[in-house]
mmCIF file with all atom_site columns, C-alpha atoms and ligand atoms in Angstrom:
data_model
loop_
_atom_site.group_PDB
_atom_site.id
_atom_site.type_symbol
_atom_site.label_atom_id
_atom_site.label_alt_id
_atom_site.label_comp_id
_atom_site.label_asym_id
_atom_site.label_entity_id
_atom_site.label_seq_id
_atom_site.pdbx_PDB_ins_code
_atom_site.Cartn_x
_atom_site.Cartn_y
_atom_site.Cartn_z
_atom_site.occupancy
_atom_site.B_iso_or_equiv
_atom_site.pdbx_formal_charge
_atom_site.auth_seq_id
_atom_site.auth_comp_id
_atom_site.auth_asym_id
_atom_site.auth_atom_id
_atom_site.pdbx_PDB_model_num
ATOM   1   C CA . LEU A 1 1   ? 17.220  29.725  -6.814  1.00 0.00 ? 1   LEU A CA 1
ATOM   2   C CA . THR A 1 2   ? 16.574  26.210  -6.749  1.00 0.00 ? 2   THR A CA 1
ATOM   3   C CA . THR A 1 3   ? 14.228  25.663  -9.738  1.00 0.00 ? 3   THR A CA 1
ATOM   4   C CA . GLN A 1 4   ? 10.911  23.118  -9.024  1.00 0.00 ? 4   GLN A CA 1
ATOM   5   C CA . ASN A 1 5   ? 12.693  21.013  -11.129 1.00 0.00 ? 5   ASN A CA 1
ATOM   6   C CA . GLN A 1 6   ? 16.198  20.707  -9.253  1.00 0.00 ? 6   GLN A CA 1
ATOM   7   C CA . ARG A 1 7   ? 14.076  19.875  -6.272  1.00 0.00 ? 7   ARG A CA 1
ATOM   8   C CA . GLU A 1 8   ? 12.773  16.931  -7.948  1.00 0.00 ? 8   GLU A CA 1
ATOM   9   C CA . THR A 1 9   ? 15.764  16.109  -9.539  1.00 0.00 ? 9   THR A CA 1
ATOM   10  C CA . VAL A 1 10  ? 17.610  15.661  -5.689  1.00 0.00 ? 10  VAL A CA 1
ATOM   11  C CA . LEU A 1 11  ? 14.522  14.007  -3.937  1.00 0.00 ? 11  LEU A CA 1
ATOM   12  C CA . ASP A 1 12  ? 14.529  11.267  -7.246  1.00 0.00 ? 12  ASP A CA 1
ATOM   13  C CA . ARG A 1 13  ? 18.067  10.490  -6.224  1.00 0.00 ? 13  ARG A CA 1
ATOM   14  C CA . ARG A 1 14  ? 17.225  9.617   -2.257  1.00 0.00 ? 14  ARG A CA 1
ATOM   15  C CA . VAL A 1 15  ? 14.435  8.192   -3.256  1.00 0.00 ? 15  VAL A CA 1
ATOM   16  C CA . ALA A 1 16  ? 16.428  6.031   -5.478  1.00 0.00 ? 16  ALA A CA 1
ATOM   17  C CA . ARG A 1 17  ? 19.536  5.365   -3.372  1.00 0.00 ? 17  ARG A CA 1
ATOM   18  C CA . LEU A 1 18  ? 16.605  2.831   -0.840  1.00 0.00 ? 18  LEU A CA 1
ATOM   19  C CA . ALA A 1 19  ? 17.353  -0.513  -0.943  1.00 0.00 ? 19  ALA A CA 1
ATOM   20  C CA . PRO A 1 20  ? 14.633  -2.336  -1.342  1.00 0.00 ? 20  PRO A CA 1
ATOM   21  C CA . PRO A 1 21  ? 13.631  -4.366  1.116   1.00 0.00 ? 21  PRO A CA 1
ATOM   22  C CA . PRO A 1 22  ? 14.101  -8.326  1.577   1.00 0.00 ? 22  PRO A CA 1
ATOM   23  C CA . LEU A 1 23  ? 11.962  -10.246 0.958   1.00 0.00 ? 23  LEU A CA 1
ATOM   24  C CA . TYR A 1 24  ? 10.343  -13.268 2.957   1.00 0.00 ? 24  TYR A CA 1
ATOM   25  C CA . GLN A 1 25  ? 8.759   -16.065 1.768   1.00 0.00 ? 25  GLN A CA 1
ATOM   26  C CA . VAL A 1 26  ? 5.891   -17.584 3.854   1.00 0.00 ? 26  VAL A CA 1
ATOM   27  C CA . VAL A 1 27  ? 5.142   -21.137 3.437   1.00 0.00 ? 27  VAL A CA 1
ATOM   28  C CA . LEU A 1 28  ? 2.538   -23.697 4.628   1.00 0.00 ? 28  LEU A CA 1
ATOM   29  C CA . LEU A 1 29  ? 3.147   -27.142 5.419   1.00 0.00 ? 29  LEU A CA 1
ATOM   30  C CA . ASN A 1 30  ? 1.202   -30.114 4.795   1.00 0.00 ? 30  ASN A CA 1
ATOM   31  C CA . ASP A 1 31  ? -0.098  -32.450 7.333   1.00 0.00 ? 31  ASP A CA 1
ATOM   32  C CA . ASP A 1 32  ? -2.889  -35.084 7.429   1.00 0.00 ? 32  ASP A CA 1
ATOM   33  C CA . TYR A 1 33  ? -5.402  -33.845 9.825   1.00 0.00 ? 33  TYR A CA 1
ATOM   34  C CA . THR A 1 34  ? -5.968  -30.159 8.691   1.00 0.00 ? 34  THR A CA 1
ATOM   35  C CA . PRO A 1 35  ? -9.416  -30.184 6.991   1.00 0.00 ? 35  PRO A CA 1
ATOM   36  C CA . MET A 1 36  ? -8.863  -28.938 3.128   1.00 0.00 ? 36  MET A CA 1
ATOM   37  C CA . GLU A 1 37  ? -11.662 -26.608 3.827   1.00 0.00 ? 37  GLU A CA 1
ATOM   38  C CA . PHE A 1 38  ? -9.200  -25.125 6.112   1.00 0.00 ? 38  PHE A CA 1
ATOM   39  C CA . VAL A 1 39  ? -6.174  -24.058 4.564   1.00 0.00 ? 39  VAL A CA 1
ATOM   40  C CA . VAL A 1 40  ? -8.438  -23.175 1.706   1.00 0.00 ? 40  VAL A CA 1
ATOM   41  C CA . HIS A 1 41  ? -10.349 -20.249 3.906   1.00 0.00 ? 41  HIS A CA 1
ATOM   42  C CA . VAL A 1 42  ? -6.598  -19.130 5.634   1.00 0.00 ? 42  VAL A CA 1
ATOM   43  C CA . LEU A 1 43  ? -5.163  -18.768 2.363   1.00 0.00 ? 43  LEU A CA 1
ATOM   44  C CA . GLN A 1 44  ? -8.328  -16.771 1.512   1.00 0.00 ? 44  GLN A CA 1
ATOM   45  C CA . GLN A 1 45  ? -9.087  -14.584 4.581   1.00 0.00 ? 45  GLN A CA 1
ATOM   46  C CA . ILE A 1 46  ? -4.798  -14.338 5.390   1.00 0.00 ? 46  ILE A CA 1
ATOM   47  C CA . PHE A 1 47  ? -3.321  -14.243 2.311   1.00 0.00 ? 47  PHE A CA 1
ATOM   48  C CA . HIS A 1 48  ? -6.153  -12.757 0.522   1.00 0.00 ? 48  HIS A CA 1
ATOM   49  C CA . LYS A 1 49  ? -6.462  -15.221 -2.875  1.00 0.00 ? 49  LYS A CA 1
ATOM   50  C CA . ASN A 1 50  ? -9.298  -15.966 -4.655  1.00 0.00 ? 50  ASN A CA 1
ATOM   51  C CA . GLU A 1 51  ? -10.690 -19.361 -4.115  1.00 0.00 ? 51  GLU A CA 1
ATOM   52  C CA . GLU A 1 52  ? -9.453  -20.288 -7.445  1.00 0.00 ? 52  GLU A CA 1
ATOM   53  C CA . ASP A 1 53  ? -6.142  -19.443 -6.512  1.00 0.00 ? 53  ASP A CA 1
ATOM   54  C CA . ALA A 1 54  ? -6.773  -20.855 -2.937  1.00 0.00 ? 54  ALA A CA 1
ATOM   55  C CA . ALA A 1 55  ? -7.462  -24.411 -3.543  1.00 0.00 ? 55  ALA A CA 1
ATOM   56  C CA . ARG A 1 56  ? -4.859  -24.256 -6.252  1.00 0.00 ? 56  ARG A CA 1
ATOM   57  C CA . ILE A 1 57  ? -2.054  -23.632 -3.220  1.00 0.00 ? 57  ILE A CA 1
ATOM   58  C CA . MET A 1 58  ? -3.798  -26.430 -0.705  1.00 0.00 ? 58  MET A CA 1
ATOM   59  C CA . LEU A 1 59  ? -3.615  -28.907 -3.161  1.00 0.00 ? 59  LEU A CA 1
ATOM   60  C CA . LEU A 1 60  ? 0.419   -28.212 -4.711  1.00 0.00 ? 60  LEU A CA 1
ATOM   61  C CA . VAL A 1 61  ? 0.862   -27.909 -0.594  1.00 0.00 ? 61  VAL A CA 1
ATOM   62  C CA . HIS A 1 62  ? -0.991  -31.549 -0.006  1.00 0.00 ? 62  HIS A CA 1
ATOM   63  C CA . HIS A 1 63  ? 0.880   -33.252 -3.062  1.00 0.00 ? 63  HIS A CA 1
ATOM   64  C CA . GLU A 1 64  ? 4.279   -31.161 -2.959  1.00 0.00 ? 64  GLU A CA 1
ATOM   65  C CA . GLY A 1 65  ? 4.650   -31.179 1.140   1.00 0.00 ? 65  GLY A CA 1
ATOM   66  C CA . ARG A 1 66  ? 5.621   -27.263 1.161   1.00 0.00 ? 66  ARG A CA 1
ATOM   67  C CA . GLY A 1 67  ? 3.798   -24.524 -0.652  1.00 0.00 ? 67  GLY A CA 1
ATOM   68  C CA . VAL A 1 68  ? 4.386   -20.336 -1.029  1.00 0.00 ? 68  VAL A CA 1
ATOM   69  C CA . CYS A 1 69  ? 1.522   -18.730 -0.036  1.00 0.00 ? 69  CYS A CA 1
ATOM   70  C CA . GLY A 1 70  ? 3.313   -14.991 -0.366  1.00 0.00 ? 70  GLY A CA 1
ATOM   71  C CA . VAL A 1 71  ? 6.441   -13.145 -0.289  1.00 0.00 ? 71  VAL A CA 1
ATOM   72  C CA . TYR A 1 72  ? 6.611   -9.948  1.740   1.00 0.00 ? 72  TYR A CA 1
ATOM   73  C CA . PRO A 1 73  ? 8.365   -7.833  3.577   1.00 0.00 ? 73  PRO A CA 1
ATOM   74  C CA . ARG A 1 74  ? 9.552   -8.798  7.343   1.00 0.00 ? 74  ARG A CA 1
ATOM   75  C CA . ASP A 1 75  ? 7.345   -7.846  9.572   1.00 0.00 ? 75  ASP A CA 1
ATOM   76  C CA . ILE A 1 76  ? 4.477   -8.675  7.281   1.00 0.00 ? 76  ILE A CA 1
ATOM   77  C CA . ALA A 1 77  ? 5.488   -12.112 6.678   1.00 0.00 ? 77  ALA A CA 1
ATOM   78  C CA . ALA A 1 78  ? 6.190   -12.499 10.880  1.00 0.00 ? 78  ALA A CA 1
ATOM   79  C CA . THR A 1 79  ? 2.139   -11.225 11.277  1.00 0.00 ? 79  THR A CA 1
ATOM   80  C CA . ARG A 1 80  ? 0.836   -13.081 8.363   1.00 0.00 ? 80  ARG A CA 1
ATOM   81  C CA . VAL A 1 81  ? 2.870   -16.664 10.199  1.00 0.00 ? 81  VAL A CA 1
ATOM   82  C CA . GLU A 1 82  ? 2.089   -15.734 14.024  1.00 0.00 ? 82  GLU A CA 1
ATOM   83  C CA . MET A 1 83  ? -1.848  -14.974 11.951  1.00 0.00 ? 83  MET A CA 1
ATOM   84  C CA . VAL A 1 84  ? -2.092  -18.342 10.491  1.00 0.00 ? 84  VAL A CA 1
ATOM   85  C CA . ARG A 1 85  ? -0.768  -19.909 13.988  1.00 0.00 ? 85  ARG A CA 1
ATOM   86  C CA . GLN A 1 86  ? -3.477  -18.317 16.007  1.00 0.00 ? 86  GLN A CA 1
ATOM   87  C CA . LEU A 1 87  ? -6.167  -19.310 13.490  1.00 0.00 ? 87  LEU A CA 1
ATOM   88  C CA . ALA A 1 88  ? -4.688  -23.304 13.600  1.00 0.00 ? 88  ALA A CA 1
ATOM   89  C CA . ARG A 1 89  ? -4.268  -22.770 16.966  1.00 0.00 ? 89  ARG A CA 1
ATOM   90  C CA . ALA A 1 90  ? -7.739  -21.869 18.013  1.00 0.00 ? 90  ALA A CA 1
ATOM   91  C CA . HIS A 1 91  ? -9.535  -24.775 15.868  1.00 0.00 ? 91  HIS A CA 1
ATOM   92  C CA . GLN A 1 92  ? -7.549  -27.424 16.902  1.00 0.00 ? 92  GLN A CA 1
ATOM   93  C CA . HIS A 1 93  ? -5.449  -28.372 13.258  1.00 0.00 ? 93  HIS A CA 1
ATOM   94  C CA . PRO A 1 94  ? -1.929  -29.001 13.590  1.00 0.00 ? 94  PRO A CA 1
ATOM   95  C CA . LEU A 1 95  ? -0.981  -26.814 10.402  1.00 0.00 ? 95  LEU A CA 1
ATOM   96  C CA . GLN A 1 96  ? 2.203   -25.682 10.511  1.00 0.00 ? 96  GLN A CA 1
ATOM   97  C CA . CYS A 1 97  ? 3.542   -22.285 9.386   1.00 0.00 ? 97  CYS A CA 1
ATOM   98  C CA . VAL A 1 98  ? 6.931   -20.553 8.800   1.00 0.00 ? 98  VAL A CA 1
ATOM   99  C CA . MET A 1 99  ? 8.989   -17.979 6.862   1.00 0.00 ? 99  MET A CA 1
ATOM   100 C CA . GLU A 1 100 ? 12.264  -18.421 5.115   1.00 0.00 ? 100 GLU A CA 1
ATOM   101 C CA . PRO A 1 101 ? 14.384  -15.292 2.786   1.00 0.00 ? 101 PRO A CA 1
ATOM   102 C CA . ALA A 1 102 ? 13.154  -15.633 -0.319  1.00 0.00 ? 102 ALA A CA 1
ATOM   103 C CA . PRO A 1 103 ? 15.693  -16.737 -3.084  1.00 0.00 ? 103 PRO A CA 1
HETATM 104 N N1 . TYC B 2 .   ? -3.234  -33.183 3.610   1.00 0.00 ? 1   TYC B N1 1
HETATM 105 C C1 . TYC B 2 .   ? -5.055  -32.909 4.711   1.00 0.00 ? 1   TYC B C1 1
HETATM 106 C C2 . TYC B 2 .   ? -5.644  -33.952 3.886   1.00 0.00 ? 1   TYC B C2 1
HETATM 107 O O1 . TYC B 2 .   ? -5.092  -34.435 3.314   1.00 0.00 ? 1   TYC B O1 1
HETATM 108 C C3 . TYC B 2 .   ? -4.588  -31.064 3.935   1.00 0.00 ? 1   TYC B C3 1
HETATM 109 C C4 . TYC B 2 .   ? -3.815  -29.992 3.917   1.00 0.00 ? 1   TYC B C4 1
HETATM 110 C C5 . TYC B 2 .   ? -2.948  -29.292 2.766   1.00 0.00 ? 1   TYC B C5 1
HETATM 111 C C6 . TYC B 2 .   ? -3.304  -30.053 5.298   1.00 0.00 ? 1   TYC B C6 1
HETATM 112 C C7 . TYC B 2 .   ? -2.206  -28.007 3.197   1.00 0.00 ? 1   TYC B C7 1
HETATM 113 C C8 . TYC B 2 .   ? -2.337  -28.788 5.087   1.00 0.00 ? 1   TYC B C8 1
HETATM 114 O O2 . TYC B 2 .   ? -1.113  -26.886 4.159   1.00 0.00 ? 1   TYC B O2 1
HETATM 115 C C9 . TYC B 2 .   ? -1.862  -28.240 4.156   1.00 0.00 ? 1   TYC B C9 1
HETATM 116 N N2 . TYC B 2 .   ? -6.700  -33.337 4.967   1.00 0.00 ? 1   TYC B N2 1
#
């Protein structure tokens, strides 16, 4: 006879054995031409940042040359990189976005 508790224990062990997915950081790169307002818009629309965080990340990239917008499993990171590239292209801005394994 298998009790409900025993079945839950088996399930818990299976769940616990799943390795966490490798994570990737999506990084925005600075350039001299993309308007600051456009970068803030990208951070709000694609990375779901509030206006304050979006402005903070934009200024970090502006001053430091690059900055992390978010950390995600591979497919989600890749999709967001592609969305940034498409939006930048559509508006003819040279904004660059890359993904790299999270340290
Ligand atoms: N450096 C740009 C400017 O002065 C602003 C900018 C910020 C561009 C962040 C790209 O990822 C970027 N208009």
